[in-house]
C-alpha cells in the first residue's frame, strides 16, 4: 500500500502516558495521528477515562493518598510545634468519602484535559477496543458498527493490568490497585497481598489513615531493589504499626454473611491449612504483579514477536520485529515500568519517525521512588547488582543512618510510644576501578523523589565520590548528608548517628 493510501501516518493503541506522549509529539511534527483507548472494567465494575494507569489508578491517585497519609502522621509534629491539634491523628476523624471525592474529581479533570489536548492538536481519538486485521489495518466497533482504519506506522502502548492468581479460590472477592482509588466505601481492615511497591505503598497510606493493615509477604520485600534499603523500609513500617505475615500466600477467599472476607493462608514451606491459618478482613487487595494487555489485539496476524514467558513485546530501540510496528511503555520486555520512561520513549520515537532525529531512549540509570511511609528513592545499581556487574572486590560502599531535623526535633514516636531514631538511610555504591565512580545511589527518607531527581543527573553523567565530596550541601536538609558520607562498609565502623 502506498504511503498516501493510509488513513493515518500513525496509529497509537493505548491512551496512557507513553501513547499520548507519542501521539502528541507526532502531531506536533505534522503527522496525521489517531489514538485508540479502551478500558475493560474490573470484576467490580471499576473503569476510568483517558490517561492510562498513571493518571487514573497509579501514580497520581497514589501520590495524593500518600500525601493524605503523611498529613496524618505530621499531626504529632504540628501539635509539638504549636498548632492546636491533637497529638495523634488517631484522635481525629478521617473521611474516606471526602478523600475519594477529591481524588476522583482531580483525575476527571485530567481526563478532560487529555481529551482537549488531543482535539487541539488534531489527533483523532477513538474510545474503542482496537484489533489487528492485518499488519497495517485496525478494526473496531463504534456506534454498534464495525469500522476499519489503516496506518503507515503503528505504536503499541497498551500498558498492563494487575494480576490475581487464577488458582486462587474466591479470587473475584479481591480488589487490586485498579479498584482502590475509585472505591467509594472505606476499606476497613485490609490485607495487602504482595511485597511489591504497590502493595507496600497502599499499606502505608491506609495505615496512616487509621485502618488496620496487614501485608502478606511470600518471600522478600521489593524484589529487584537494594536488599538493605528494602529491609530498612520494612522495619520502619513495622515500627509504625503495620503488620506483616511473612512466608505466606492466600489460598482461599470466602465471603461471610456480614460481607467480610475470610482468608485462608498457607506457608511458603508448608502446604498445611487450618483454622489457625485463617483471618477475617473487610478488604483484600492483591498487588502480586501485572500482565501486559496484548491478548485481545490480534497480534498473531502481524507477526509481532512476544516474550514467551511474560507476554511482553520484544523490541530493539522500540521497534518490533515487524518494521513499521513499535512499542513503548510497560508492555516492552525489559523496560522499567515507569511513567516517565514511557513518556520519554514515546516522545523520542515520534521525533525519529517524523523529524529524522537520531536520539535513542536510554533505559540505564533511570531514577525511581517508592512512596512508602519512609520513602525510598534510587538510581543506578543496587549493591547486589553492582557486585554481579563490577565484582564485589571492586566496590566501596559508603553509608549512613541519620535523623531528619523535622522529625527528630519533635521526638516522633513508634507504635509502642518510644522515640524513633535513625530513620534516614543513605548509600553510595562506588566502583574503585573507575576512580570511585558512583554506580548506585540510594536514599530512604522524606521527600525522596525530590532528593533523587538532581542526584540522578550526577550519576548519569559519571559523577565520582571525590566530586560529590566537593559539592557544598544545603543546610539544614536531609540531602546534604550525601556530601558528607565517610563511613564505608569495609571499615566496619557504625553507620548510625546520635543526633541530626
XYZ file of C-alpha atoms in Angstrom:
500
model
C 0.000 0.000 0.000
C 1.465 3.386 -0.952
C 2.061 5.889 1.839
C -0.672 8.235 0.565
C -3.225 5.418 0.735
C -3.043 5.039 4.521
C -5.735 6.735 6.581
C -3.164 7.894 9.131
C 0.579 8.395 9.294
C 0.487 6.959 12.802
C -1.987 4.909 14.812
C -1.329 4.682 18.553
C -3.045 1.916 20.516
C -3.251 2.880 24.182
C -4.139 6.225 25.741
C -1.730 6.127 28.647
C 1.393 8.158 29.308
C 3.532 6.647 26.557
C 0.824 6.532 23.919
C -0.353 10.109 24.473
C 3.229 11.377 24.518
C 4.000 9.700 21.208
C 0.724 10.842 19.619
C 1.114 14.491 20.667
C 4.763 14.736 19.618
C 3.978 13.107 16.264
C 1.126 15.553 15.650
C 3.466 18.431 16.518
C 5.773 17.139 13.795
C 2.930 17.393 11.272
C 1.821 13.758 11.221
C -1.802 12.711 10.880
C -2.471 10.715 14.049
C -5.195 8.515 15.509
C -5.238 7.210 19.070
C -7.265 4.306 20.451
C -8.026 3.833 24.140
C -10.251 1.252 25.807
C -10.618 0.270 29.458
C -12.119 -3.092 30.286
C -13.946 -2.751 33.635
C -12.661 -4.784 36.565
C -14.788 -7.592 38.013
C -16.085 -4.971 40.460
C -17.143 -2.666 37.631
C -14.369 -0.093 38.081
C -13.472 1.845 34.945
C -11.938 5.203 34.141
C -11.177 7.753 31.455
C -8.324 8.747 29.160
C -4.820 8.891 30.601
C -3.875 5.303 31.386
C -2.721 3.691 34.606
C -0.627 6.581 35.960
C -3.380 9.170 35.828
C -6.322 7.005 36.840
C -5.168 4.113 39.009
C -1.473 4.666 39.588
C 0.999 7.476 40.229
C -1.416 10.398 40.574
C -4.045 8.992 42.966
C -1.328 7.046 44.816
C 0.688 10.218 45.480
C -2.432 12.066 46.629
C -3.317 9.305 49.080
C 0.286 9.023 50.208
C 0.246 12.760 50.915
C -3.001 12.375 52.861
C -1.270 9.748 54.981
C 1.775 11.953 55.562
C -0.514 14.749 56.752
C -1.950 12.399 59.344
C 1.487 11.330 60.557
C 2.519 15.001 60.750
C -0.209 15.831 63.298
C 2.262 14.831 66.015
C 4.755 17.382 64.670
C 2.093 20.100 64.358
C 0.998 19.566 67.946
C 4.573 19.823 69.208
C 5.200 22.954 67.140
C 2.278 24.935 68.469
C -0.775 24.041 66.395
C -3.971 23.391 68.346
C -4.460 19.868 67.089
C -4.421 16.502 68.868
C -1.014 14.923 69.443
C -2.011 11.914 67.353
C -4.092 11.736 64.201
C -5.763 8.689 65.733
C -7.677 11.179 67.888
C -9.104 12.824 64.755
C -11.795 11.692 62.325
C -10.771 10.688 58.822
C -13.258 10.771 55.935
C -12.539 8.232 53.191
C -15.529 9.595 51.298
C -14.063 13.120 51.206
C -10.674 11.770 50.120
C -12.204 9.783 47.256
C -14.281 12.770 46.159
C -11.196 14.990 45.964
C -9.011 12.377 44.258
C -11.631 11.340 41.713
C -12.573 14.909 40.825
C -8.935 15.746 40.159
C -8.484 12.638 37.992
C -11.583 13.503 35.964
C -10.155 16.975 35.354
C -7.020 15.341 33.957
C -9.113 13.022 31.755
C -10.856 16.045 30.303
C -7.568 17.859 29.835
C -6.098 14.989 27.805
C -9.165 14.875 25.549
C -8.895 18.617 24.992
C -5.189 18.364 24.153
C -5.818 15.650 21.558
C -8.546 17.734 19.959
C -6.411 20.876 19.905
C -3.600 19.002 18.169
C -5.893 17.443 15.573
C -5.487 13.893 16.850
C -8.446 11.612 16.133
C -9.495 9.839 19.324
C -11.319 6.504 19.214
C -12.711 5.244 22.511
C -12.803 1.668 21.295
C -11.039 -1.682 21.517
C -8.574 -1.953 18.628
C -7.843 -5.242 16.877
C -5.461 -6.006 14.018
C -6.928 -7.388 10.793
C -3.584 -7.238 9.016
C -0.253 -5.556 9.867
C -1.498 -2.110 8.786
C -5.267 -2.354 9.463
C -7.158 -1.854 12.715
C -10.776 -2.937 13.220
C -13.028 -1.562 15.965
C -16.654 -1.069 16.965
C -18.174 2.412 17.020
C -21.871 3.222 17.350
C -22.549 -0.528 17.019
C -20.898 -0.571 13.602
C -17.662 -2.313 12.633
C -15.137 0.092 11.188
C -11.562 -0.109 9.928
C -8.646 2.312 9.626
C -5.116 1.919 8.301
C -1.825 3.380 9.454
C 1.652 3.656 7.951
C 3.190 3.267 11.416
C 1.568 1.701 14.474
C 2.701 2.183 18.064
C 1.594 -0.252 20.745
C 1.244 1.366 24.170
C -1.456 -0.611 25.966
C 0.319 -0.971 29.299
C -0.661 -3.699 31.742
C -3.252 -4.649 34.341
C -2.918 -6.173 37.829
C -2.916 -9.948 38.002
C -4.577 -12.162 40.611
C -3.508 -15.836 40.528
C -6.027 -17.893 38.549
C -5.883 -20.785 41.027
C -6.986 -18.659 43.989
C -10.395 -19.805 45.158
C -12.748 -16.837 45.528
C -10.407 -14.536 43.584
C -13.274 -12.262 42.494
C -13.698 -11.121 46.096
C -10.304 -9.425 45.955
C -9.644 -5.952 44.600
C -6.477 -4.529 43.032
C -4.930 -1.109 42.506
C -7.424 -0.782 39.633
C -10.179 -0.554 42.263
C -8.844 1.023 45.468
C -8.558 4.573 44.103
C -12.194 4.600 42.974
C -13.692 2.595 45.853
C -16.485 4.624 47.424
C -16.682 2.565 50.609
C -13.946 2.857 53.237
C -11.656 -0.204 53.054
C -11.702 -1.007 56.779
C -9.439 -3.800 57.965
C -7.296 -4.554 54.918
C -4.980 -7.319 53.754
C -2.451 -6.220 51.125
C -1.145 -9.300 49.345
C 2.330 -8.987 47.891
C 5.662 -7.368 48.687
C 5.706 -5.090 45.633
C 5.992 -1.314 45.881
C 2.270 -1.072 45.048
C 1.364 -3.291 47.989
C 3.668 -1.501 50.433
C 2.617 1.971 49.298
C -1.058 1.070 49.678
C -0.471 -0.466 53.096
C 1.398 2.673 54.121
C -1.235 5.241 53.285
C -4.132 3.104 54.540
C -2.407 2.613 57.889
C -1.707 6.348 58.156
C -5.436 6.975 57.603
C -6.172 4.825 60.621
C -7.082 1.480 59.049
C -5.903 -1.878 60.395
C -3.483 -3.126 57.721
C -1.594 -6.387 57.239
C 0.849 -7.171 54.424
C 1.129 -10.810 53.294
C 4.670 -11.469 52.074
C 5.557 -14.720 50.315
C 9.320 -14.193 50.184
C 11.126 -10.813 50.260
C 10.166 -7.142 50.133
C 10.695 -5.138 46.942
C 12.342 -7.797 44.811
C 14.824 -6.176 42.424
C 15.593 -3.252 44.734
C 18.564 -2.934 47.078
C 18.036 -5.521 49.808
C 19.373 -3.407 52.657
C 17.129 -0.485 51.709
C 14.101 -2.742 51.262
C 14.625 -4.255 54.707
C 15.102 -0.761 56.188
C 11.662 0.215 54.849
C 10.074 -2.948 56.162
C 11.470 -2.340 59.648
C 10.250 1.274 59.584
C 6.744 0.212 58.560
C 6.591 -2.352 61.355
C 7.748 0.264 63.865
C 4.891 2.475 62.697
C 2.378 -0.306 63.386
C 1.844 -2.097 60.085
C 1.626 -5.865 60.471
C 3.422 -8.364 58.249
C 2.560 -12.020 57.697
C 5.844 -13.361 56.343
C 6.289 -16.515 54.288
C 2.587 -16.958 53.498
C 0.257 -16.933 50.496
C -3.572 -16.787 50.460
C -5.181 -19.960 49.129
C -8.883 -19.179 49.512
C -11.205 -16.201 49.949
C -14.711 -16.720 51.359
C -17.438 -14.100 51.717
C -19.181 -14.265 55.085
C -22.780 -13.352 55.895
C -21.734 -9.935 57.208
C -19.908 -9.135 53.958
C -16.429 -9.626 55.389
C -13.853 -11.889 53.718
C -12.272 -14.899 55.399
C -8.791 -15.586 54.046
C -7.076 -18.961 54.297
C -3.260 -18.952 54.171
C -0.545 -21.480 53.578
C 3.108 -21.125 54.488
C 5.614 -20.917 51.662
C 7.366 -24.013 53.005
C 4.257 -25.767 54.321
C 1.150 -26.977 52.481
C -0.787 -27.362 55.738
C -4.072 -25.488 56.024
C -6.252 -24.993 59.059
C -8.263 -22.616 61.213
C -5.041 -21.281 62.739
C -4.143 -20.004 59.277
C -7.323 -18.058 58.648
C -8.151 -14.425 59.286
C -11.077 -12.127 58.509
C -10.769 -8.793 56.664
C -13.044 -6.149 55.196
C -10.907 -5.719 52.087
C -8.331 -7.936 50.362
C -6.103 -6.163 47.849
C -3.777 -8.129 45.564
C -0.588 -6.493 44.285
C 1.323 -9.540 43.131
C 2.282 -8.472 39.638
C 0.918 -7.131 36.368
C 0.260 -8.644 32.943
C 0.604 -6.876 29.572
C -2.555 -6.015 27.639
C -1.613 -7.872 24.458
C -4.021 -10.811 24.239
C -7.058 -9.223 22.560
C -5.166 -7.223 19.918
C -4.935 -9.934 17.302
C -1.165 -9.537 17.182
C -0.834 -13.017 15.683
C -1.829 -11.642 12.259
C 1.005 -9.097 12.386
C 3.852 -11.454 13.206
C 4.952 -9.305 16.175
C 7.144 -11.367 18.494
C 6.146 -11.708 22.153
C 8.264 -12.935 25.022
C 7.022 -16.461 25.681
C 7.086 -16.201 29.471
C 5.920 -12.641 30.203
C 3.761 -11.984 27.144
C 5.523 -8.640 26.691
C 6.722 -7.350 23.334
C 10.353 -7.783 22.375
C 11.811 -4.703 20.711
C 15.076 -3.191 19.578
C 15.022 0.551 20.216
C 11.218 0.476 20.451
C 10.933 -1.278 17.061
C 9.374 -4.736 16.993
C 10.438 -7.451 14.562
C 7.783 -6.009 12.197
C 9.469 -2.905 10.815
C 6.514 -0.468 10.951
C 5.175 -1.568 14.348
C 6.695 -0.114 17.524
C 6.056 -0.437 21.246
C 6.629 1.819 24.267
C 5.894 1.647 27.966
C 5.085 -1.223 30.289
C 4.429 -3.729 27.503
C 8.072 -3.600 26.383
C 10.119 -6.574 27.530
C 12.956 -5.478 29.800
C 11.924 -1.814 30.078
C 11.358 -0.222 33.518
C 7.631 0.020 34.233
C 7.715 3.737 34.954
C 5.598 6.573 33.571
C 8.493 8.942 32.730
C 10.206 6.120 30.825
C 7.114 5.601 28.653
C 6.727 9.352 28.070
C 10.360 9.804 27.064
C 10.398 6.714 24.846
C 7.194 7.806 23.086
C 8.450 11.335 22.505
C 11.841 10.268 21.147
C 10.238 7.662 18.884
C 7.942 10.300 17.361
C 10.908 12.582 16.666
C 12.778 9.762 14.923
C 9.768 8.768 12.821
C 8.709 12.225 11.689
C 11.677 14.567 12.204
C 14.622 12.358 11.323
C 16.055 12.640 14.864
C 18.701 10.174 15.992
C 18.339 10.261 19.795
C 17.514 6.884 21.331
C 15.867 6.122 24.644
C 18.427 5.395 27.368
C 16.991 2.832 29.781
C 20.065 2.868 32.056
C 20.392 4.943 35.235
C 16.670 5.697 35.452
C 15.739 7.045 38.910
C 12.624 5.882 40.727
C 10.873 6.351 44.059
C 8.805 4.083 46.279
C 6.240 6.207 48.147
C 6.089 4.196 51.352
C 5.763 5.997 54.761
C 9.545 6.219 54.784
C 10.102 6.973 51.106
C 12.840 5.202 49.136
C 14.472 6.571 46.010
C 17.371 5.221 43.982
C 19.302 5.465 40.742
C 21.797 3.055 39.233
C 22.673 -0.357 40.611
C 21.644 -1.990 43.846
C 24.510 -3.356 45.938
C 23.675 -6.882 44.790
C 23.561 -5.917 41.102
C 26.763 -3.907 41.360
C 28.595 -6.875 42.868
C 27.500 -9.023 39.916
C 28.454 -6.412 37.304
C 31.666 -4.926 38.706
C 32.775 -7.565 41.208
C 32.349 -7.172 44.958
C 36.102 -6.655 45.370
C 35.918 -3.525 43.190
C 33.184 -1.839 45.212
C 33.391 0.666 48.021
C 30.091 1.180 49.818
C 29.579 4.402 51.759
C 26.561 4.528 54.045
C 24.975 6.381 56.945
C 21.891 6.368 59.133
C 20.689 9.694 60.453
C 17.640 11.682 61.540
C 15.577 14.308 59.719
C 15.595 17.528 61.725
C 11.827 17.998 61.376
C 11.030 14.599 62.915
C 13.874 14.259 65.388
C 13.331 17.683 66.959
C 9.734 16.851 67.888
C 10.557 13.307 69.043
C 8.378 11.261 66.734
C 7.298 8.021 68.358
C 6.638 4.472 67.147
C 3.653 2.208 67.794
C 4.974 1.441 71.289
C 5.308 5.109 72.228
C 9.098 5.026 72.017
C 11.155 7.718 70.316
C 12.163 6.828 66.747
C 15.809 7.160 65.840
C 17.986 6.766 62.732
C 15.049 6.884 60.309
C 17.180 8.084 57.390
C 19.451 5.814 55.355
C 21.980 6.864 52.721
C 24.039 4.572 50.493
C 26.614 5.274 47.787
C 27.967 2.419 45.680
C 31.308 3.283 44.065
C 33.471 1.409 41.558
C 37.082 1.648 42.756
C 38.383 0.557 39.342
C 36.826 3.689 37.784
C 38.197 6.305 40.168
C 35.352 5.722 42.637
C 32.675 6.426 40.043
C 29.237 6.364 41.663
C 27.291 3.478 40.123
C 24.432 3.398 42.626
C 22.841 5.993 44.905
C 20.107 5.115 47.401
C 18.128 7.192 49.889
C 15.453 6.305 52.426
C 13.746 9.319 53.978
C 11.394 12.264 53.460
C 10.894 13.802 50.013
C 12.884 11.011 48.399
C 11.800 11.742 44.842
C 12.741 15.407 45.143
C 16.121 14.479 46.633
C 16.911 11.919 43.948
C 15.977 13.900 40.846
C 19.088 16.071 40.980
C 21.473 13.368 42.160
C 20.261 11.158 39.300
C 21.758 13.570 36.782
C 25.074 13.465 38.628
C 25.111 9.664 38.455
C 24.069 9.670 34.797
C 26.976 11.927 33.775
C 29.531 9.822 35.659
C 29.998 11.663 38.980
C 32.747 10.351 41.262
C 32.860 10.244 45.057
C 35.509 12.985 45.076
C 33.269 15.269 43.016
C 30.355 14.642 45.358
C 32.587 15.371 48.348
C 33.496 18.695 46.727
C 29.843 19.708 46.497
C 28.636 22.141 49.160
C 25.490 20.853 50.822
C 22.342 22.867 51.525
C 21.785 23.180 55.266
C 19.714 22.016 57.042
C 18.464 19.292 54.685
C 18.486 15.531 54.547
C 20.111 15.576 51.092
C 23.240 17.377 52.348
C 24.418 14.204 54.073
C 25.265 12.727 50.675
C 28.100 15.270 50.513
C 29.416 14.193 53.918
C 29.494 10.390 53.719
C 32.673 8.999 55.279
C 31.844 5.576 56.753
C 32.454 2.605 54.472
C 31.115 -0.888 54.966
C 34.616 -2.262 54.610
C 35.751 -0.224 57.640
C 33.325 -1.985 59.917
C 32.519 1.309 61.658
C 28.985 2.084 62.819
C 26.866 3.977 60.308
C 24.386 5.207 62.931
C 24.097 8.817 64.089
C 23.429 10.022 67.619
C 21.739 13.290 66.608
C 20.838 15.044 63.351
